[in-house]
CSV table of C-alpha atoms in Angstrom, one decimal:
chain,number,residue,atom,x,y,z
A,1,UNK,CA,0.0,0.0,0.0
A,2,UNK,CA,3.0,2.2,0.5
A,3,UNK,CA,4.4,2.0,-2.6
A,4,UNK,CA,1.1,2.4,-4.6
A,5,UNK,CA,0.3,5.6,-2.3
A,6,UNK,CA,4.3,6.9,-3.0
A,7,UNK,CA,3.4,6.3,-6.7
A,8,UNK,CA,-0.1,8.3,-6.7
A,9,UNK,CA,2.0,11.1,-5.0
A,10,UNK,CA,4.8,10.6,-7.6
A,11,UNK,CA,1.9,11.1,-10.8
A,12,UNK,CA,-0.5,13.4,-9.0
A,13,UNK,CA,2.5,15.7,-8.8
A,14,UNK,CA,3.5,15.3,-12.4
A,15,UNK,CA,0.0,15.6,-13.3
A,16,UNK,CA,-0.1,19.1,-11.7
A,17,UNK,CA,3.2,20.0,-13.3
A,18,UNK,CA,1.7,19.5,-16.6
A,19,UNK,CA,-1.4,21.3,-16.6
A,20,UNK,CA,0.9,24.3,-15.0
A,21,UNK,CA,3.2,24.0,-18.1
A,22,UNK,CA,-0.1,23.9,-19.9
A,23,UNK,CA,-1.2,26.8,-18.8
A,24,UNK,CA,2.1,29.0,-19.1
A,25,UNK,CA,3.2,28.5,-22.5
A,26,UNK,CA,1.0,30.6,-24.5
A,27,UNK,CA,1.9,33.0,-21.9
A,28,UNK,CA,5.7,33.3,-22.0
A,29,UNK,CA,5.3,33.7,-26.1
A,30,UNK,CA,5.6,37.2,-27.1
A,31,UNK,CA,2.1,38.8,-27.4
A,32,UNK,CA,-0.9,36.9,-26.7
A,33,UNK,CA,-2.5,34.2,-28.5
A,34,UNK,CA,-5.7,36.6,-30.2
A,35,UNK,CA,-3.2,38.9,-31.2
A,36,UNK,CA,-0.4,36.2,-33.0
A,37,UNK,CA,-3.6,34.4,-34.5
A,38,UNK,CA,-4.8,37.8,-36.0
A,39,UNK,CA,-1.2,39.1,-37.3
A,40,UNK,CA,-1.0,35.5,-39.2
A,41,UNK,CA,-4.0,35.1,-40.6
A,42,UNK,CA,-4.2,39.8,-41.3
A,43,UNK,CA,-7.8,40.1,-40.6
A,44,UNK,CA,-9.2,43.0,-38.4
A,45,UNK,CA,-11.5,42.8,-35.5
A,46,UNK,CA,-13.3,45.1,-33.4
A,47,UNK,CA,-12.0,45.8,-30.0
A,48,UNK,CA,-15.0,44.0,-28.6
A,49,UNK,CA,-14.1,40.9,-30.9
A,50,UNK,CA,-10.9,40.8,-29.3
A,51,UNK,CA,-12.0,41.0,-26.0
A,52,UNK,CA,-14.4,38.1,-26.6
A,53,UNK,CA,-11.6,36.3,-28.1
A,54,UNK,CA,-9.1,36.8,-25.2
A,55,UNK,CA,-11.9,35.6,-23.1
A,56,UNK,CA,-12.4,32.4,-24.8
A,57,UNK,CA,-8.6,31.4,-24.2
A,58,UNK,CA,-8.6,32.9,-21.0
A,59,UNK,CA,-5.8,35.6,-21.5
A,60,UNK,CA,-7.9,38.5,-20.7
A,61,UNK,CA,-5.0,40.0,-18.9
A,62,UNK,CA,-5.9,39.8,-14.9
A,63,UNK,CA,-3.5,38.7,-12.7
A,64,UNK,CA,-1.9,35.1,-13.7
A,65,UNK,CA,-3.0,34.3,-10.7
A,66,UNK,CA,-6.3,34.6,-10.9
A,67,UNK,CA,-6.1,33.0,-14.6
A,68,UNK,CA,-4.4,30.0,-13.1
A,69,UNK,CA,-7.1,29.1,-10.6
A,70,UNK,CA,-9.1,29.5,-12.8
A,71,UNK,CA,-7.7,27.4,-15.5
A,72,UNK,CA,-7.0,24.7,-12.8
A,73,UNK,CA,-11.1,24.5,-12.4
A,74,UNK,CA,-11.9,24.1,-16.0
A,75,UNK,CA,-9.8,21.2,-16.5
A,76,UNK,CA,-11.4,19.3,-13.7
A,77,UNK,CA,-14.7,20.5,-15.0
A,78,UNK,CA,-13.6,18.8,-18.7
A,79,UNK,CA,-14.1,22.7,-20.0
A,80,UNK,CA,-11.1,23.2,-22.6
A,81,UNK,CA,-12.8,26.4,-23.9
A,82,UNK,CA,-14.0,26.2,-27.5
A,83,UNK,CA,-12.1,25.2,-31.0
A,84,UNK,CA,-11.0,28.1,-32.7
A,85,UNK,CA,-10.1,25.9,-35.7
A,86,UNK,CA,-13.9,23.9,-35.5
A,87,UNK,CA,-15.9,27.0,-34.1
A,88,UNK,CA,-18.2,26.3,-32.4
A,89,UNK,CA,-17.3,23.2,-31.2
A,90,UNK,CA,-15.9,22.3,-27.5
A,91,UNK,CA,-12.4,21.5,-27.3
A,92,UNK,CA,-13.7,18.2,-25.3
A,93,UNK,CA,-16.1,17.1,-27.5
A,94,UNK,CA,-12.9,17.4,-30.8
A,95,UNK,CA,-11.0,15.5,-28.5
A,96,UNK,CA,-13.3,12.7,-27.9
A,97,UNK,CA,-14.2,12.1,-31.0
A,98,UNK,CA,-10.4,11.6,-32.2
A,99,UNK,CA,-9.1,10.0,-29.1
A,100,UNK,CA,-10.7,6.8,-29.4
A,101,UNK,CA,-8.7,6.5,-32.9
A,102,UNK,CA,-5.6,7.0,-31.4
A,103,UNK,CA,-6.3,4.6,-28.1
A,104,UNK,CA,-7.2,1.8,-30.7
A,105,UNK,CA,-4.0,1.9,-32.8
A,106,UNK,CA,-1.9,2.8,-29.5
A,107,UNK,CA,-3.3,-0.3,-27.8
A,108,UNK,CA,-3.0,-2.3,-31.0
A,109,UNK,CA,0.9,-1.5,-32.1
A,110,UNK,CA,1.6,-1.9,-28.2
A,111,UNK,CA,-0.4,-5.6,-27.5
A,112,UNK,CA,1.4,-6.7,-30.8
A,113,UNK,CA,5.0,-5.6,-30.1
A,114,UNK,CA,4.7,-6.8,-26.4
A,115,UNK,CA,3.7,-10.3,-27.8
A,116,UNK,CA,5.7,-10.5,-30.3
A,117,UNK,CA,8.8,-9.2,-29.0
A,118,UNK,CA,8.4,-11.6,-25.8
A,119,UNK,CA,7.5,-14.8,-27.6
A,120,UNK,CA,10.8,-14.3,-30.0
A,121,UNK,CA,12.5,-13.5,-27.4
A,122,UNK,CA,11.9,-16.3,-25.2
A,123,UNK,CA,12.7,-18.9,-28.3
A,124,UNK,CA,15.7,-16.5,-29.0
A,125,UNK,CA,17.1,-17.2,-25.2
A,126,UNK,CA,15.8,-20.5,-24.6
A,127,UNK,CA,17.8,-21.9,-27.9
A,128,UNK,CA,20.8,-19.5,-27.8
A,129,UNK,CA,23.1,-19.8,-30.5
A,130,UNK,CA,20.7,-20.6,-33.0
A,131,UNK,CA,19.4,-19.2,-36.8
A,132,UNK,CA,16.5,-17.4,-34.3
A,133,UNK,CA,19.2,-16.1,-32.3
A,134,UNK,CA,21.5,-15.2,-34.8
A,135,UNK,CA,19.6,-14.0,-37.5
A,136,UNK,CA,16.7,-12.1,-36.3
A,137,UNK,CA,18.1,-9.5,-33.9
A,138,UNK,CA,20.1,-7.9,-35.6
A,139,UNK,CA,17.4,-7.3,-38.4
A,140,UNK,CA,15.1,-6.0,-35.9
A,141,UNK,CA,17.3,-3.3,-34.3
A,142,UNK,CA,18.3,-2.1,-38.2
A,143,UNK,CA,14.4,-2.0,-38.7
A,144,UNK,CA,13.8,0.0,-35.4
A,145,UNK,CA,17.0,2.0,-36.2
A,146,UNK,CA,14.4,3.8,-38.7
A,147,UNK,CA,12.2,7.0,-37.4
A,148,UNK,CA,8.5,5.8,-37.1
A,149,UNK,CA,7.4,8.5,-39.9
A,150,UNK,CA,10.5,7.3,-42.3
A,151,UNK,CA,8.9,3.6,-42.0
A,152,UNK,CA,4.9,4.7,-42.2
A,153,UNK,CA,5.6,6.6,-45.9
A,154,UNK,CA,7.3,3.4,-46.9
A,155,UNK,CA,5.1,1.0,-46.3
A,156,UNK,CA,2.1,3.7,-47.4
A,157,UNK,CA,4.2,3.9,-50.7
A,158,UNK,CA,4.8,0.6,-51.2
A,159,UNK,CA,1.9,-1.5,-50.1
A,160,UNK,CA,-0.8,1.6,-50.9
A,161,UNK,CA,0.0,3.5,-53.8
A,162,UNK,CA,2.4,0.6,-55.9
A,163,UNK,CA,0.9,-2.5,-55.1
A,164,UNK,CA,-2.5,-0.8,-54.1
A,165,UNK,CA,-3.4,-3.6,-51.8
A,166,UNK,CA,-3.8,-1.3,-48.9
A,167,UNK,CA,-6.2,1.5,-47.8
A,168,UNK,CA,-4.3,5.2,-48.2
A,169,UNK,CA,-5.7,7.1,-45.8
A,170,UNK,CA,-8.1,7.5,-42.9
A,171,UNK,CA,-9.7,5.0,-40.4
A,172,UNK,CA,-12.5,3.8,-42.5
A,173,UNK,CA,-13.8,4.3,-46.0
A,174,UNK,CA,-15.6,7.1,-47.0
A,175,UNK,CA,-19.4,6.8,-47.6
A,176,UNK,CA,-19.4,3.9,-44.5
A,177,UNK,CA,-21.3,5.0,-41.6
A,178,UNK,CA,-19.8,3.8,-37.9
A,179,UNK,CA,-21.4,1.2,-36.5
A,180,UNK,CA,-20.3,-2.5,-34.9
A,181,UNK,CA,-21.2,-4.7,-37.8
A,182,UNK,CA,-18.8,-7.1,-39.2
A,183,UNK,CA,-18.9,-5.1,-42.6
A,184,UNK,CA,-17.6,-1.0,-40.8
A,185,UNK,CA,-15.0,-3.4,-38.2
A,186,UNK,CA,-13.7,-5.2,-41.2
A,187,UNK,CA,-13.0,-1.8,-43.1
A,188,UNK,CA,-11.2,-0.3,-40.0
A,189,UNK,CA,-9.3,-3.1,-39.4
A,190,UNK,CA,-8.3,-2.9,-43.1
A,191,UNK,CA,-7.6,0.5,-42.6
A,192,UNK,CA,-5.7,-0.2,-39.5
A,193,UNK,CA,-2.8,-2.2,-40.9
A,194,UNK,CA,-0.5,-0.4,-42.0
A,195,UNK,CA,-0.2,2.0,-39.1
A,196,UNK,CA,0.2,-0.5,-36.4
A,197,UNK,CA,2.2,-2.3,-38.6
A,198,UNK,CA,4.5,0.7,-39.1
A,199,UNK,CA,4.9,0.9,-35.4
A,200,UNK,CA,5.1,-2.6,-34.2
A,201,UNK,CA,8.0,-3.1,-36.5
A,202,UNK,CA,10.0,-0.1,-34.8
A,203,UNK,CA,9.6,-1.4,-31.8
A,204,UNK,CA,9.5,-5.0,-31.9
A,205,UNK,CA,13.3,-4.9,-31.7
A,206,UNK,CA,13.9,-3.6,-28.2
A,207,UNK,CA,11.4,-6.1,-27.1
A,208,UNK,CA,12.9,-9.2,-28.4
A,209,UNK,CA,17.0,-7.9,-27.0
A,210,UNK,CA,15.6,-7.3,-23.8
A,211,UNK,CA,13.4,-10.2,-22.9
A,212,UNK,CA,16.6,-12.7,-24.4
A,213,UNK,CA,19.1,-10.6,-21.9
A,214,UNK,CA,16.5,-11.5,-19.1
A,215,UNK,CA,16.3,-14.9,-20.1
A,216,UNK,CA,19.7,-15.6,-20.6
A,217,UNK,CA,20.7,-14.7,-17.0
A,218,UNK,CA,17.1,-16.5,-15.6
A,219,UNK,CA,18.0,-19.6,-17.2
A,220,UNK,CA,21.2,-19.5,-15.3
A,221,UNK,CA,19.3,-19.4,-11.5
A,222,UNK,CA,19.4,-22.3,-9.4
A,223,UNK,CA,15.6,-22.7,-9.5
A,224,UNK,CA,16.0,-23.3,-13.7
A,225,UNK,CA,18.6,-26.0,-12.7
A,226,UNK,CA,16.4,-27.6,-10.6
A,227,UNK,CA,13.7,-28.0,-12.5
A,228,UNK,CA,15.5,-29.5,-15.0
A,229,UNK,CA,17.0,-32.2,-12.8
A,230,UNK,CA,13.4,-33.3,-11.7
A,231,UNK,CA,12.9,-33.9,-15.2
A,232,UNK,CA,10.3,-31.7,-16.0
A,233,UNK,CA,9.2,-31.3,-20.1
A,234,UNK,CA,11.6,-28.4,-21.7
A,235,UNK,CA,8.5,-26.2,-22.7
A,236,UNK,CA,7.2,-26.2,-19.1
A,237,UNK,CA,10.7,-24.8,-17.9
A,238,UNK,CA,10.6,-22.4,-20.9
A,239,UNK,CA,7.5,-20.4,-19.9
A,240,UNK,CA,6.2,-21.5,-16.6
A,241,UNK,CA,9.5,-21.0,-14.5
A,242,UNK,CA,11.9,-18.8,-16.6
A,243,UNK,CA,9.9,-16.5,-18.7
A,244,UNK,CA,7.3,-16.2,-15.9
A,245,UNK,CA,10.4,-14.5,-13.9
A,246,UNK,CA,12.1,-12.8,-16.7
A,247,UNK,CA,8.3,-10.6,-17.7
A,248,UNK,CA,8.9,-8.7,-14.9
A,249,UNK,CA,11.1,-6.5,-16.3
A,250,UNK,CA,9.3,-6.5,-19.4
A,251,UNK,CA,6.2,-5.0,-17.1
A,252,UNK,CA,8.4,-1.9,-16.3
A,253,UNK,CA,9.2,-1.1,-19.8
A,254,UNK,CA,6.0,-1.3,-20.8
A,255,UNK,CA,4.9,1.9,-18.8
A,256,UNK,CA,8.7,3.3,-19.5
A,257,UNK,CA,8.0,3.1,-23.5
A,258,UNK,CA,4.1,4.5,-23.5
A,259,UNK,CA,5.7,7.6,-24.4
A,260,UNK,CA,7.1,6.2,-27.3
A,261,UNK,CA,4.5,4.1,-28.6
A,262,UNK,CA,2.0,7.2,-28.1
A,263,UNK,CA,5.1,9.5,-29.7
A,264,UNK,CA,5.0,6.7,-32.7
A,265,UNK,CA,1.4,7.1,-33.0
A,266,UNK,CA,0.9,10.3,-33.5
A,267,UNK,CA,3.3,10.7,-36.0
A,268,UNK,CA,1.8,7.8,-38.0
A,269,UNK,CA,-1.6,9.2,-37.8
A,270,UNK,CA,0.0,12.3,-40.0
A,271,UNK,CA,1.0,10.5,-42.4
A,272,UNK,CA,-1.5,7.9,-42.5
A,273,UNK,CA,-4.2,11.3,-42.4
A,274,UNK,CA,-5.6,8.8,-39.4
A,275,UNK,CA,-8.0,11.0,-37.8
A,276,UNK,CA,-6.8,10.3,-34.2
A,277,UNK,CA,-4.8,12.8,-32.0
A,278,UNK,CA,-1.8,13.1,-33.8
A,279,UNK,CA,-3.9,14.4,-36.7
A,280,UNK,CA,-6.0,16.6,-35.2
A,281,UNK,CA,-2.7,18.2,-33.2
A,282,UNK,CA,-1.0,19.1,-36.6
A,283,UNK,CA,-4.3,21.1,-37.5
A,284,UNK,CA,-4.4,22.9,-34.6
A,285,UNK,CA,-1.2,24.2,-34.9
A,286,UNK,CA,-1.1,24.8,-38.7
A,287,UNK,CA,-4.7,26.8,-37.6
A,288,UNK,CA,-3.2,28.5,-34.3
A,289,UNK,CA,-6.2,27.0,-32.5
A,290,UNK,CA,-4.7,27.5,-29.1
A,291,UNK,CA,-7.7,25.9,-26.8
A,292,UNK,CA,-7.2,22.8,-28.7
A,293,UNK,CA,-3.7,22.6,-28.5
A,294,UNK,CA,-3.4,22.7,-25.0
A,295,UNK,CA,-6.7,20.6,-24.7
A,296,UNK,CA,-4.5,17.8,-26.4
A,297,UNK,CA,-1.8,18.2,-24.6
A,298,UNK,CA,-3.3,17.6,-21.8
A,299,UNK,CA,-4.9,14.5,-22.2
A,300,UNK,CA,-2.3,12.8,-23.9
A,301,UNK,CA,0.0,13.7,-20.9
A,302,UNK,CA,-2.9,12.4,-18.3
A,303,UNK,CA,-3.0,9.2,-20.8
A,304,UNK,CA,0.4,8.4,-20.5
A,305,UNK,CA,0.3,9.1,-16.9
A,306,UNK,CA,-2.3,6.6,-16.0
A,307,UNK,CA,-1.2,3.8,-18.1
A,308,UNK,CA,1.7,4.0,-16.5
A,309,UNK,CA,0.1,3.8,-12.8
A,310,UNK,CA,-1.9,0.8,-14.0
A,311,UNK,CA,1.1,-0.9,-14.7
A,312,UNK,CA,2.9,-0.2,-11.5
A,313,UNK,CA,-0.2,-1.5,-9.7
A,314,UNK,CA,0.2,-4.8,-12.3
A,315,UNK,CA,3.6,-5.0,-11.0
A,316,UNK,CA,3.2,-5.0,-7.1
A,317,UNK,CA,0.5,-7.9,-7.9
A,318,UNK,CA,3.2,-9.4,-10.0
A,319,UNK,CA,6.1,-9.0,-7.9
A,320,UNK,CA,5.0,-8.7,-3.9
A,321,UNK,CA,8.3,-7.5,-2.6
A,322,UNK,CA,8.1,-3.9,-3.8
A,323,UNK,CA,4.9,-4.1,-1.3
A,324,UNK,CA,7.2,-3.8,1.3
A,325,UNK,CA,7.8,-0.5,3.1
């Protein structure tokens, strides 16, 4: 209980530190936000159009202080202000309808390269020295070696505009209405290939090297040695006694590389045009729509930051002695 209470502290405070970094950027920039949006785009408002703009981001020019509190209570309240870029639409209401997207291609790329990069690993390990061992590797880390945005327009090139066996762009097809029949899931899942693809094959790598390094030194334990002089069948010693032990470092890195799977993401979703975060982040800043920004921000940053408490508390059930103290 100490540890999970130590670890709420630990995110609650980063949590805090977020939204205040939130809410100071557009503030240290030179000028305000109504004013930088009006310069760029050279139209001219009335003073009371400005004013009612300032208002809407909160930059009215009061005290920061009061502006902080302030802020502070909309974001508990789920009140974002309202899309400059989608007027008149509710920075929360944008957001959950691309979040979703992103969630289902995050969790996807992540479940895959987790699998994945733990089963070969374990076979890797468990048959050291071999073609597996040899061979595969190295190929994986000179895949993973490649940025995540290199490897999407690749494959998009490849698979969707010369052999033209994959979906181009978006989440679904056009003309298909969203619903949960077999026909609108297939099409997504069509449409999700090549994204999650792009992603898993990044990071499969670092999966696969550090799953064999923990497998190599389990398989050295007494407890391994053991087992195999009671005579127990090779595939039982494989996975119920050594790779049992050797996930639980796997269970860190998953929270340590949510950050990177969601970085991945987001890039992918530019170039895939998949309407998820990532996307919709490009077009608020290529439309200076400041509430959304920091609306996105936000959440991906609490995201990240809960996934990563879930796993901690999947790791004291996992391993019971960081219970202690």
């Amino acid at each position: 209980m100490g540890f999970i209470l130590r670890r709420l502290g630990f995110y609650l405070v980063a949590f805090w530190a977020s939204i205040t970094l939130n809410f100071m950027l557009p503030r240290l920039m030179p000028g305000d936000p109504v004013t930088r949006m009006l310069s760029r785009s050279q139209q001219r408002l009335d003073p009371q159009q400005v004013e009612s703009l300032q208002r809407l981001l909160g930059v009215e020019g009061g005290p920061w202080w009061q502006e902080y509190f302030a802020y502070i209570g909309r974001v508990f309240t789920g009140d974002f202000g309202v899309s400059i870029s989608r007027f008149p639409t509710p920075v929360s209401e944008v957001i959950a309808a691309q979040l979703p997207w992103t969630l289902l291609l995050g969790a996807v790329s992540l479940f895959l390269a987790v699998i994945i990069g733990n089963l070969l690993g374990i076979l890797a390990a468990w048959r050291r020295g071999g073609a597996l061992d040899s061979v595969v590797p190295p190929l994986l880390v000179f895949i993973g070696s490649f940025p995540y945005f290199w490897l999407a327009m690749g494959s998009l090139y490849v698979f969707g505009v010369a052999l033209g066996i994959s979906p181009l762009r978006h989440a679904f097809s056009v003309g298909l209405t969203p619903s949960w029949d077999l026909t609108f899931i297939s099409d997504v899942a069509a449409h999700l290939i090549l994204p999650a693809l792009s992603i898993v094959l990044v990071s499969i790598g670092g999966w696969m090297l550090g799953m064999r390094n923990t497998m190599i030194s389990t398989n050295a334990e007494d407890y391994i040695l053991m087992a195999e002089a009671k005579g127990l069948r090779p595939r039982r010693i494989m996975f119920n006694y050594a790779a049992r032990n050797a996930l639980l470092p796997s269970v860190t890195n998953i929270g340590m590389s949510l950050g990177f799977i969601v970085g991945g993401a987001l890039l992918t979703e530019v170039v895939f045009a998949y309407p998820g975060v990532g996307y919709q982040l490009l077009a608020a800043v290529q439309g200076l729509d400041y509430p959304l920004m920091q609306g996105l921000f936000l959440t991906i940053t609490a995201a990240v930051l809960l996934a990563n408490f879930l796993v901690d508390l999947v790791y004291v059930r996992l391993d019971p002695r960081v219970r202690v103290g």
